[in-house]
Amino acid sequence: MTALTDAAPARTYKAHAKPAWRRVLLTRESAIIAILILVIVVALATVRNFDSPLTVTYLLRDIAPILLIALPMTLIIITEEIDLSVASIVGLSSVMTGILTQAGVPFPLAALVAVLVGTIAGAFNGFLITVVGLPSLAVTIGTLALFRGIAVGLLGTTAITEFPEEWTDLAKANLPGTPIPMIMIPFVVLAIIFAVVLHFTPFGRSLYAIGLSKEAAAFSGIDVGRTKFLLFVVSGAVSGFAGVYFTLLYSNARGDNAMGMELQVIAAVLLGGVSIFGGRGALHGVIAGVLLIGTLGSALRLASVSSDIINVITGLLLIVSVVSSSLLAWLQVRRASAIGKRKGRADASSDPS
Amino acid sequence: MFGLQRKGRVALAAAALTVGVALVATGCAGGGSGGEATDGGDGGDASLSITMLPKNLGNPYFDTSTGGAELATEEFGGTFEEVGPTEATPTSQVQYIQTAAQQGAGGLIVSANDPEAICDALDEARSAGVKVVTFDSDTNPDCRDLFINQATAEGIAKVQVDLITEQIGDEGQIAILSASANATNQNAWIEMMEEELAANHPNVELVEVVYGDDDDQTSFDKTAALLQTYPELKGIVSPTTVGIAAAARYLSTSEYKGQVALTGLGTPNQMREYVEDGTVTAFALWNPADLGYLAAYAAQALITGEITGEEGDTFEAGELGTFEVGPDAGVLLGDPYEFNADNIGDFDF
């Protein structure tokens, strides 16, 4: 899968001077995938018990909610918006699942309503951002508190822990004969849908266009408002689904479930090569980013490294990867302008993405 | 896609370096790694490796219990490790339980953040051969092998009655400063204290139970109001760490200091200055160090097969002596611990 970012303005002739394989292999996404492979290889060689199938099961099971939510989050950040309310929607959906199940509603229906509640919450975000025209950062900071408040308010400090066993077993089950959890099936299906939409459709290309320049996108006929509204609705729906899964995984519906997960998702998305300024990023990089943070944490925990040091390492990894690419961009601007001056062409307009 | 090839290369190099350094500095230095990977578990022989998982790290109370568990592990010649989340959220302990199961830990000692959320992870760990001992905060009894209970309600009620009656000369008016009117455990203790007073201390009169809602300022105000309402009051019992500290703060700066006795449940760090300045002579809680110490010995007894967690099983816990497993696979640490001017300096939690 190649990273088909939108055709940048006519300043990419230098990139095209390289053969195609180099363009594919030396992207940020490829760098993250390479580091992921490196971490796995090093961990297999040095960390005891890392090679057990349990590692795969636990890792994928625990990061599944982050993997799921990272998909719509990628699209949102590419359009230069952000959704900080996702973890609160997970909590709200978890509480809804619990309350309805406790009230005797059949589980599939309860789960459906919980996903619907997530979708409505996402639509509420989308309405405030696109119709009222407020910045998504401000709106979703507000709804982060609002949805969390409703979730905790509905259940108080109690937890609902009784769920039909066939469903909790399903949430924890593996694909027969493999260490891979069942939850990977809906994830892979969603990931393929999101990847196709983002990288192989006009709609996907319009997201990059919006991220690069909202005005230009609007002039070229893209309905910016409708596009963003749709993204926030999808983000709410996926978060709602993640909430149902989270509830089943821990047999626990609580208002404070998944507290702080929004930052884990955003960190992984940025690590995966998506620019916080919009207009750049690819899904395979994001998936590798989530897996990298998860695998690194899992390997370090198995090597008995304390949790605060794991946090420090993850933070450094994110900073180093973001800083190194920004630094390079800056160097390239300098070099380009120096070349421009030498050639007597002061109009070397290269603004790197 | 401008210039990504260069960006990518340096990003790759820099990030690879970070990861490499991090893994080498931590992973390879981490205990128990660096060897050839094994197929999980330790073969047939039971390993005396103990993993301690408190509610969260950096909490003085749990640092004390971890110290106790570590001491016990040294005594019986096991290996000890403390792991845990920085946040005490319901699901934050799950990944540490999974890691302990993967590492083939012999015993896992847990103070549960949530009685249910970590159950499945504990079950998985137990089916991988890990013995699970809860302490301080229990899970559902089905999810663990033993629970080390710090104190019974009867013990907590009795120690407070004993302390206050001793401090006021077994006669006069006392009052209780509780947490909130609907706190289940507080109400159970108060009921037992009332029974104990009626049965064995006929000259002591409990004039009122007031509620400070476990809020420092409210508890402080209620203490002031009590002393104005009952000029003859000789003692106050506060079975909550927030209440006793607020009451002590009020008393220490009032004319009643040293005149009105105060006792209850408190922690040494909160109460130290009030014991030193004579506001409080003695109060009670349990000793977290002993709690951790007992939990580690219980884990060892399970690992070696000395006990299975059946009611009536007995095991030795080093300096603490012999313990018996009670109903619901519970082990009682014993009577609450009294803190006073002589021993308060030995504690830091």
XYZ file of C-alpha atoms in Angstrom:
702
model
C 0.000 0.000 0.000
C 1.599 3.277 -0.987
C 1.045 6.536 0.753
C -0.854 8.507 -1.827
C -0.887 11.906 -0.295
C -2.528 14.428 -2.526
C -0.576 15.822 -5.380
C 1.334 18.662 -3.847
C 1.875 21.847 -5.826
C 4.547 21.843 -8.483
C 7.491 21.768 -6.173
C 8.025 18.072 -6.001
C 10.288 17.667 -9.008
C 13.152 16.942 -6.655
C 11.232 14.071 -5.079
C 10.423 12.699 -8.509
C 14.113 12.618 -9.295
C 14.285 9.632 -6.985
C 13.146 6.226 -8.127
C 9.717 5.162 -6.964
C 10.944 2.471 -4.577
C 12.909 5.043 -2.637
C 9.899 7.310 -2.439
C 7.936 4.453 -0.877
C 10.640 3.115 1.395
C 11.828 6.372 2.864
C 8.610 7.912 4.072
C 7.826 8.542 7.716
C 5.345 5.690 7.628
C 8.037 3.319 6.457
C 10.333 4.634 9.176
C 7.730 3.833 11.855
C 7.127 0.377 10.392
C 10.866 -0.235 10.341
C 11.169 0.821 13.994
C 8.234 -1.428 14.891
C 9.999 -4.386 13.266
C 13.232 -3.407 15.020
C 11.506 -3.290 18.424
C 9.940 -6.699 17.826
C 13.251 -8.221 16.732
C 15.181 -6.726 19.656
C 12.471 -7.765 22.120
C 12.398 -11.316 20.754
C 16.145 -11.535 21.172
C 16.485 -9.985 24.610
C 13.200 -10.066 26.533
C 12.291 -13.315 28.197
C 8.780 -14.652 27.461
C 8.160 -12.033 24.781
C 8.005 -14.809 22.191
C 4.948 -16.461 23.746
C 1.653 -16.371 21.835
C 0.155 -14.731 24.939
C 2.103 -11.566 24.092
C 0.203 -11.229 20.835
C -3.153 -11.992 22.454
C -2.780 -9.573 25.365
C -1.248 -6.835 23.265
C -3.912 -6.832 20.546
C -6.721 -7.277 23.043
C -5.625 -4.315 25.135
C -4.859 -1.887 22.315
C -7.899 -2.792 20.211
C -9.913 0.232 21.440
C -6.999 2.528 20.554
C -6.569 0.871 17.150
C -10.270 1.306 16.416
C -10.504 4.958 17.462
C -7.244 5.830 15.696
C -8.921 5.171 12.334
C -11.446 8.047 12.385
C -9.003 10.173 14.406
C -6.523 9.943 11.511
C -9.084 11.313 9.073
C -10.066 14.087 11.473
C -6.479 15.208 12.085
C -5.733 15.114 8.342
C -8.476 17.743 7.910
C -6.698 19.803 10.570
C -9.320 19.187 13.235
C -9.158 17.138 16.450
C -11.557 15.078 18.544
C -10.647 15.025 22.229
C -13.988 13.621 23.350
C -13.449 10.062 22.073
C -12.497 8.520 25.434
C -15.461 10.184 27.122
C -17.712 8.699 24.436
C -16.183 5.301 25.234
C -17.150 5.852 28.873
C -20.647 7.021 27.946
C -21.182 4.038 25.658
C -19.872 1.707 28.383
C -22.368 3.116 30.882
C -25.241 2.851 28.388
C -24.334 -0.780 27.670
C -24.331 -1.488 31.393
C -27.547 0.300 32.304
C -29.522 -1.239 29.452
C -28.196 -4.746 30.093
C -29.050 -4.380 33.768
C -32.561 -3.274 32.817
C -33.031 -6.560 30.976
C -32.594 -5.341 27.407
C -31.125 -8.113 25.219
C -27.410 -7.529 24.880
C -27.197 -7.008 21.093
C -29.866 -4.321 21.348
C -28.118 -2.682 24.308
C -24.860 -2.647 22.333
C -26.618 -1.153 19.324
C -28.130 1.626 21.441
C -24.701 2.307 22.975
C -23.165 2.680 19.507
C -26.085 4.918 18.572
C -25.494 7.083 21.645
C -21.860 7.392 20.568
C -22.998 8.368 17.082
C -25.318 11.037 18.496
C -22.515 12.347 20.675
C -20.322 12.564 17.568
C -23.097 14.330 15.670
C -23.351 16.830 18.525
C -19.625 17.556 18.161
C -20.024 17.821 14.388
C -23.000 20.176 14.721
C -21.125 22.578 17.007
C -18.032 22.494 14.803
C -19.559 22.750 11.343
C -22.967 24.365 11.774
C -22.192 26.707 14.656
C -18.635 27.065 13.375
C -16.671 26.658 16.598
C -13.089 25.333 16.618
C -12.982 21.575 17.185
C -10.317 21.874 19.886
C -12.580 24.039 22.031
C -15.736 22.032 21.278
C -14.243 18.641 22.035
C -12.513 19.834 25.202
C -15.986 20.899 26.269
C -17.670 17.664 25.256
C -14.817 15.665 26.823
C -16.009 17.035 30.152
C -19.695 16.977 29.213
C -19.878 13.353 28.037
C -17.682 12.171 30.910
C -19.861 14.076 33.331
C -23.018 12.453 31.958
C -21.385 9.012 32.029
C -20.230 9.313 35.635
C -23.488 10.992 36.621
C -25.603 8.151 35.229
C -23.843 5.442 37.210
C -22.204 7.323 40.067
C -19.270 5.424 41.490
C -20.886 2.037 41.064
C -20.004 -0.439 38.346
C -22.224 -2.853 36.478
C -20.444 -6.151 36.155
C -23.057 -8.656 35.019
C -22.990 -9.326 31.301
C -24.073 -12.354 29.287
C -21.183 -14.775 29.345
C -21.370 -15.680 25.671
C -20.660 -12.037 24.823
C -17.852 -11.460 27.313
C -16.300 -14.736 26.148
C -16.569 -13.573 22.545
C -14.794 -10.311 23.391
C -11.910 -12.274 24.875
C -11.906 -15.156 22.395
C -9.185 -15.782 19.859
C -9.571 -16.794 16.258
C -9.594 -20.594 16.383
C -6.078 -21.968 16.355
C -4.360 -18.606 16.532
C -3.325 -16.216 19.308
C -5.164 -13.395 17.502
C -8.209 -11.970 19.312
C -11.603 -11.939 17.587
C -11.830 -8.158 17.895
C -9.253 -7.977 15.096
C -11.943 -9.040 12.589
C -14.055 -5.868 12.941
C -10.851 -3.860 13.214
C -9.358 -5.220 9.980
C -12.661 -4.731 8.144
C -12.873 -1.135 9.358
C -9.191 -0.511 8.635
C -9.622 -1.674 5.028
C -12.706 0.512 4.578
C -10.963 3.545 6.063
C -7.790 2.950 4.041
C -9.687 2.587 0.759
C -11.776 5.688 1.474
C -8.773 7.765 2.511
C -6.285 6.691 -0.104
C -8.305 5.617 -3.149
C -11.379 7.838 -3.361
C -12.049 11.466 -4.251
C -13.577 11.855 -0.787
C -10.281 10.799 0.769
C -8.331 13.202 -1.404
C -10.713 15.977 -0.420
C -9.714 15.424 3.235
C -6.087 16.221 2.406
C -7.223 19.224 0.426
C -9.231 20.522 3.387
C -6.255 19.977 5.677
C -3.910 21.873 3.373
C -6.259 24.760 2.739
C -9.883 24.935 3.748
C -10.555 27.894 1.484
C -8.970 26.341 -1.577
C -10.888 23.131 -0.958
C -14.166 25.028 -0.650
C -13.456 26.906 -3.898
C -12.785 23.697 -5.733
C -16.241 22.438 -4.863
C -15.659 20.383 -1.713
C -18.430 20.662 0.867
C -16.095 21.227 3.818
C -18.829 21.412 6.448
C -20.584 18.220 5.401
C -17.290 16.336 5.149
C -16.199 17.300 8.661
C -19.617 16.639 10.129
C -19.509 13.130 8.711
C -16.053 12.516 10.170
C -17.145 13.473 13.703
C -20.252 11.286 13.422
C -18.095 8.332 12.359
C -15.644 9.073 15.173
C -18.525 8.975 17.666
C -19.857 5.722 16.242
C -16.465 3.975 16.332
C -15.856 5.256 19.879
C -19.275 3.918 20.826
C -18.346 0.515 19.419
C -15.015 0.644 21.263
C -16.981 1.367 24.441
C -19.080 -1.776 24.026
C -15.928 -3.841 23.459
C -14.175 -2.234 26.455
C -17.166 -3.065 28.662
C -17.178 -6.707 27.581
C -13.406 -7.079 27.821
C -13.349 -6.041 31.478
C -16.927 -7.138 32.320
C -17.223 -3.690 33.718
C -19.443 -0.728 32.854
C -18.173 2.372 34.614
C -18.400 6.080 33.984
C -14.640 6.491 34.293
C -13.721 3.747 31.828
C -11.004 4.622 29.302
C -10.129 7.818 31.160
C -7.274 9.547 29.321
C -7.424 7.290 26.265
C -7.932 10.232 23.902
C -4.314 11.265 24.399
C -3.029 7.737 23.805
C -4.916 7.703 20.508
C -3.677 11.121 19.406
C -0.090 10.329 20.408
C -0.172 7.145 18.329
C -1.688 8.961 15.340
C 1.018 11.636 15.434
C 3.734 9.030 15.880
C 2.313 7.299 12.820
C 3.273 10.271 10.683
C 0.066 12.306 10.589
C 0.732 16.034 10.737
C -1.133 17.885 13.482
C -1.382 20.767 10.979
C -3.385 18.613 8.626
C -2.897 17.594 5.040
C -0.484 14.730 5.579
C -0.586 11.205 6.885
C -1.406 7.634 5.968
C -3.333 4.899 7.726
C -0.673 2.205 7.581
C 1.661 4.555 9.439
C -0.965 5.166 12.113
C -1.623 1.459 12.632
C 2.125 0.916 12.918
C 2.275 3.821 15.388
C -0.361 2.267 17.669
C 1.318 -1.139 17.439
C 4.710 0.427 18.145
C 3.570 2.131 21.355
C 1.781 -1.027 22.455
C 4.647 -3.385 21.633
C 7.243 -1.155 23.241
C 5.161 -0.965 26.436
C 4.570 -4.699 26.439
C 8.259 -5.538 25.918
C 9.437 -3.064 28.542
C 6.895 -4.322 31.088
C 8.039 -7.871 30.477
C 11.597 -6.685 31.037
C 10.420 -5.322 34.414
C 10.788 -1.661 33.531
C 8.692 0.607 35.722
C 5.659 2.350 34.292
C 7.000 5.884 34.623
C 10.120 4.999 32.648
C 7.921 3.436 29.961
C 5.999 6.718 29.788
C 9.263 8.652 29.460
C 10.456 6.409 26.623
C 7.157 6.625 24.743
C 7.161 10.402 25.125
C 10.741 10.686 23.915
C 9.988 8.470 20.935
C 7.119 10.729 19.911
C 9.140 13.915 20.368
C 12.189 12.576 18.553
C 10.151 11.385 15.587
C 8.223 14.647 15.273
C 11.232 16.876 15.890
C 13.492 14.990 13.488
C 11.066 15.394 10.608
C 10.431 19.076 11.421
C 14.139 19.714 11.700
C 14.650 18.160 8.306
C 11.904 20.204 6.785
C 13.574 23.318 8.126
C 16.962 22.254 6.809
C 15.440 21.621 3.433
C 13.894 25.065 3.321
C 17.294 26.529 4.102
C 19.039 24.446 1.487
C 16.423 25.201 -1.110
C 16.628 28.910 -0.495
C 20.428 28.786 -0.605
C 20.296 26.978 -3.950
C 17.738 29.491 -5.149
C 19.999 32.386 -4.217
C 22.988 30.775 -5.913
C 21.012 30.299 -9.054
C 19.788 33.840 -8.796
C 16.220 32.632 -8.398
C 14.961 34.174 -5.209
C 11.505 32.713 -5.738
C 12.296 29.175 -4.613
C 8.976 28.745 -2.914
C 9.307 25.478 -1.144
C 7.170 25.135 1.876
C 7.631 21.580 2.964
C 4.683 19.653 4.275
C 5.757 14.148 -0.618
C 8.452 16.772 -0.796
C 11.792 15.615 0.520
C 10.304 12.759 2.460
C 13.129 10.503 1.577
C 15.569 12.648 3.563
C 13.118 13.281 6.352
C 12.294 9.653 6.581
C 15.898 8.641 6.709
C 16.775 10.916 9.588
C 13.513 10.219 11.396
C 14.256 6.547 11.034
C 17.792 6.914 12.263
C 16.860 9.141 15.196
C 13.912 7.086 16.296
C 15.778 3.841 15.854
C 18.542 5.235 18.005
C 16.054 6.225 20.717
C 14.433 2.828 20.735
C 17.753 1.059 20.591
C 19.189 3.043 23.476
C 15.987 2.660 25.478
C 15.840 -1.067 24.967
C 19.489 -1.595 25.685
C 19.438 0.645 28.733
C 16.287 -0.856 30.206
C 15.319 -4.094 28.585
C 18.672 -5.709 28.833
C 19.324 -4.309 32.283
C 15.938 -5.441 33.517
C 16.082 -8.401 35.801
C 15.281 -11.751 34.319
C 15.837 -10.747 30.726
C 18.747 -11.174 28.404
C 18.633 -14.911 28.631
C 17.345 -17.305 26.049
C 13.607 -17.090 25.743
C 11.867 -19.949 27.491
C 8.434 -21.347 26.939
C 6.891 -19.404 29.816
C 6.619 -20.911 33.242
C 9.487 -22.454 35.077
C 9.030 -26.101 34.412
C 7.802 -28.144 37.332
C 9.402 -26.527 40.347
C 7.452 -23.753 42.015
C 9.257 -20.453 41.713
C 9.283 -18.183 44.714
C 9.099 -15.067 42.602
C 6.684 -12.589 44.133
C 5.170 -9.693 42.185
C 3.545 -6.924 44.205
C 0.851 -4.873 42.478
C -0.489 -2.022 44.634
C -3.372 0.234 43.581
C -0.844 2.724 42.306
C 2.825 3.540 42.695
C 4.126 6.461 44.712
C 1.599 6.071 47.518
C 3.258 6.094 50.968
C 0.766 3.593 52.378
C 1.581 1.074 49.659
C 5.292 1.860 49.793
C 5.093 0.698 53.412
C 3.224 -2.514 52.564
C 5.673 -3.211 49.740
C 8.541 -2.806 52.211
C 6.943 -5.471 54.403
C 6.420 -7.863 51.519
C 9.981 -7.358 50.346
C 11.334 -8.131 53.810
C 9.301 -11.340 53.965
C 10.470 -12.382 50.497
C 14.089 -11.893 51.563
C 13.450 -14.044 54.623
C 12.109 -16.983 52.648
C 14.645 -16.559 49.875
C 12.388 -15.569 46.974
C 12.741 -12.870 44.355
C 10.640 -9.743 44.674
C 9.366 -7.168 42.250
C 6.935 -4.282 42.579
C 4.982 -3.148 39.521
C 1.970 -0.931 39.108
C 0.212 1.879 37.340
C 0.714 5.533 38.148
C -3.051 6.054 38.137
C -5.384 4.019 40.332
C -8.021 3.466 37.654
C -10.177 0.315 37.483
C -8.549 -1.242 34.438
C -5.008 0.125 34.803
C -3.799 -2.956 36.673
C -4.821 -5.435 33.997
C -1.694 -5.201 31.865
C 0.526 -5.715 34.901
C -1.393 -8.852 35.839
C -0.994 -10.107 32.258
C 2.730 -9.379 32.369
C 3.110 -11.280 35.650
C 1.304 -14.244 34.081
C 3.597 -14.138 31.048
C 6.697 -13.889 33.201
C 5.579 -16.987 35.040
C 5.565 -15.249 38.420
C 5.025 -17.611 41.311
C 2.809 -15.334 43.332
C 0.970 -12.087 42.677
C -0.043 -9.833 45.568
C -2.706 -7.307 44.538
C -4.646 -4.483 46.124
C -7.567 -4.259 43.689
C -8.680 -0.929 42.257
C -11.913 -2.588 41.229
C -13.382 -5.844 42.547
C -14.547 -6.960 39.111
C -12.523 -5.318 36.340
C -9.353 -7.274 37.052
C -11.103 -10.589 37.692
C -10.678 -12.058 34.222
C -7.026 -11.101 34.104
C -6.507 -12.717 37.519
C -8.293 -15.869 36.364
C -6.030 -16.055 33.328
C -2.996 -15.585 35.553
C -4.186 -18.333 37.890
C -4.728 -20.735 35.040
C -1.132 -19.986 34.031
C -0.075 -21.176 37.482
C 0.236 -17.855 39.326
C -0.993 -17.855 42.941
C -3.059 -14.734 43.593
C -3.254 -13.080 47.019
C -5.282 -9.902 47.476
C -4.669 -7.535 50.361
C -6.106 -4.216 51.545
C -8.855 -4.194 48.853
C -10.378 -7.483 47.863
C -11.744 -8.702 44.546
C -14.644 -11.104 44.241
C -13.660 -14.183 46.238
C -13.787 -16.349 43.083
C -10.927 -14.485 41.449
C -8.182 -15.031 44.001
C -6.654 -17.718 46.177
C -6.487 -15.746 49.429
C -7.448 -12.347 50.820
C -5.357 -10.827 53.579
C -7.808 -8.808 55.646
C -6.312 -5.963 57.642
C -8.888 -5.949 60.430
C -12.418 -7.032 61.225
C -15.213 -4.596 61.971
C -15.367 -5.977 65.541
C -11.650 -5.396 66.004
C -11.835 -1.852 64.674
C -14.817 -1.009 66.911
C -13.260 -2.560 69.998
C -9.862 -0.887 69.710
C -11.466 2.546 69.460
C -13.709 1.970 72.474
C -10.746 0.660 74.457
C -8.610 3.650 73.544
C -11.194 6.332 74.334
C -12.416 4.795 77.587
C -8.836 4.393 78.757
C -8.048 8.000 77.858
C -11.041 9.506 79.740
C -10.855 7.255 82.799
C -13.877 5.162 81.797
C -16.493 7.764 82.633
C -18.069 10.866 81.098
C -19.499 12.070 77.811
C -18.065 11.171 74.429
C -19.101 11.948 70.852
C -18.330 10.380 67.487
C -17.241 12.309 64.404
C -17.983 10.035 61.438
C -17.635 10.411 57.675
C -21.056 10.510 56.035
C -24.397 9.363 57.356
C -24.649 6.627 54.740
C -21.100 5.234 54.883
C -21.705 1.513 55.295
C -18.476 0.595 57.045
C -18.528 3.602 59.379
C -22.110 2.870 60.438
C -21.311 -0.777 61.102
C -18.366 0.225 63.310
C -20.417 2.832 65.183
C -23.170 0.319 65.869
C -20.641 -2.110 67.318
C -19.021 0.643 69.367
C -22.409 1.509 70.845
C -22.973 -2.143 71.766
C -19.529 -2.415 73.313
C -20.040 0.789 75.324
C -23.444 -0.361 76.591
C -22.103 -3.762 77.550
C -18.809 -2.906 79.246
C -18.640 0.814 79.941
C -21.812 1.861 81.823
C -20.383 5.200 82.969
C -19.499 6.394 79.488
C -22.275 8.233 77.634
C -22.273 8.641 73.863
C -24.031 11.976 73.472
C -24.058 12.401 69.676
C -22.775 11.108 66.338
C -21.953 13.968 63.952
C -20.942 13.709 60.295
C -18.100 15.606 58.654
C -18.642 14.023 55.206
C -14.943 13.159 55.024
C -14.394 16.799 54.208
C -11.647 18.547 56.128
C -13.426 21.859 56.674
C -16.805 20.305 57.546
C -15.154 17.956 60.031
C -13.271 20.895 61.568
C -16.517 22.903 61.979
C -18.412 19.929 63.412
C -15.683 19.468 66.020
C -15.994 23.116 67.050
C -19.781 22.789 67.265
C -19.538 19.622 69.377
C -17.337 21.287 71.952
C -19.665 24.289 72.210
C -22.790 22.133 72.489
C -21.390 19.784 75.135
C -19.201 21.685 77.583
C -18.829 18.503 79.636
C -17.545 16.493 76.692
C -14.479 14.421 77.607
C -13.648 12.613 74.438
C -14.151 12.379 70.665
C -13.772 9.272 68.511
C -13.339 9.694 64.774
C -13.270 6.426 62.818
C -12.102 8.181 59.642
C -8.649 9.455 58.772
C -10.008 12.758 57.430
C -12.128 13.400 60.507
C -9.486 12.608 63.095
C -6.954 14.904 61.436
C -9.403 17.816 61.213
C -10.541 17.333 64.812
C -6.918 17.208 65.969
C -6.176 20.426 64.111
C -9.070 22.165 65.853
C -8.204 20.828 69.294
C -4.498 21.629 69.005
C -5.174 25.366 68.758
C -8.110 25.481 71.167
C -8.456 25.737 74.946
C -9.567 22.091 74.981
C -6.157 20.800 73.975
C -5.177 18.083 76.426
C -8.553 18.423 78.180
C -10.661 16.589 75.606
C -9.312 13.249 74.442
C -9.305 12.388 70.740
C -8.780 8.994 69.156
C -9.930 6.987 66.161
C -8.446 5.774 62.901
C -5.617 7.843 61.456
C -2.323 7.603 59.647
C 0.999 8.386 61.358
C 2.003 11.115 58.888
C -1.257 13.034 59.416
C -1.214 12.654 63.174
C 2.475 12.980 63.957
C 2.437 16.652 64.976
C -0.660 16.198 67.155
C 0.867 13.268 68.997
C 4.060 15.267 69.492
C 2.228 18.338 70.816
C 0.077 16.302 73.207
C -3.323 16.803 71.514
C -3.621 13.062 70.875
C -2.150 10.272 73.001
C -2.950 7.232 70.888
C -4.940 6.256 67.808
C -5.345 3.104 65.763
C -5.107 1.703 62.253
C -3.350 -1.375 60.968
C 0.273 -1.702 60.086
C 0.615 -1.798 56.290
C 4.118 -3.234 56.623
C 2.738 -6.238 58.536
C -0.045 -6.538 55.967
C 2.441 -6.796 53.092
C 4.670 -9.115 55.124
C 1.790 -11.504 55.805
C 0.619 -11.361 52.181
C 4.074 -12.402 50.951
C 4.229 -15.340 53.378
C 0.700 -16.364 52.327
C 1.808 -16.328 48.678
C 4.834 -18.440 49.584
C 2.656 -20.972 51.418
C 0.425 -21.244 48.346
C 3.359 -21.600 45.949
C 5.041 -24.346 47.948
C 1.729 -26.164 48.287
C 1.806 -25.883 52.076
C -1.757 -24.566 51.865
C -4.396 -24.469 49.144
C -6.615 -21.744 50.595
C -9.071 -24.140 52.232
C -10.709 -22.941 55.427
C -8.729 -24.244 58.388
C -5.355 -24.360 56.566
C -2.553 -22.947 58.710
C 0.777 -21.460 57.685
C 3.755 -19.737 59.285
C 4.389 -16.052 58.574
C 7.895 -15.433 59.911
C 7.950 -13.092 62.891
C 4.167 -12.676 62.872
C 3.587 -16.290 63.863
C 0.986 -18.783 62.701
C -2.138 -17.856 60.755
C -5.257 -19.773 59.883
C -7.369 -19.432 56.754
C -10.904 -18.371 57.652
C -14.165 -18.323 55.689
C -14.101 -17.103 52.052
C -10.373 -17.852 51.903
C -9.685 -14.842 54.117
C -6.741 -14.460 56.450
C -7.029 -11.907 59.250
C -3.941 -9.879 60.099
C -5.183 -9.458 63.670
C -6.111 -6.636 65.969
C -5.652 -3.084 64.740
C -2.318 -1.488 65.487
C -2.036 1.271 68.089
C 0.097 4.265 67.271
C 1.424 6.438 70.101
C 4.326 8.730 70.951
C 6.639 5.753 71.429
C 6.225 4.121 68.033
C 4.941 6.811 65.662
C 8.489 7.692 64.638
C 8.930 4.241 63.112
C 6.301 4.833 60.421
C 6.139 6.860 57.276
C 2.765 6.611 55.546
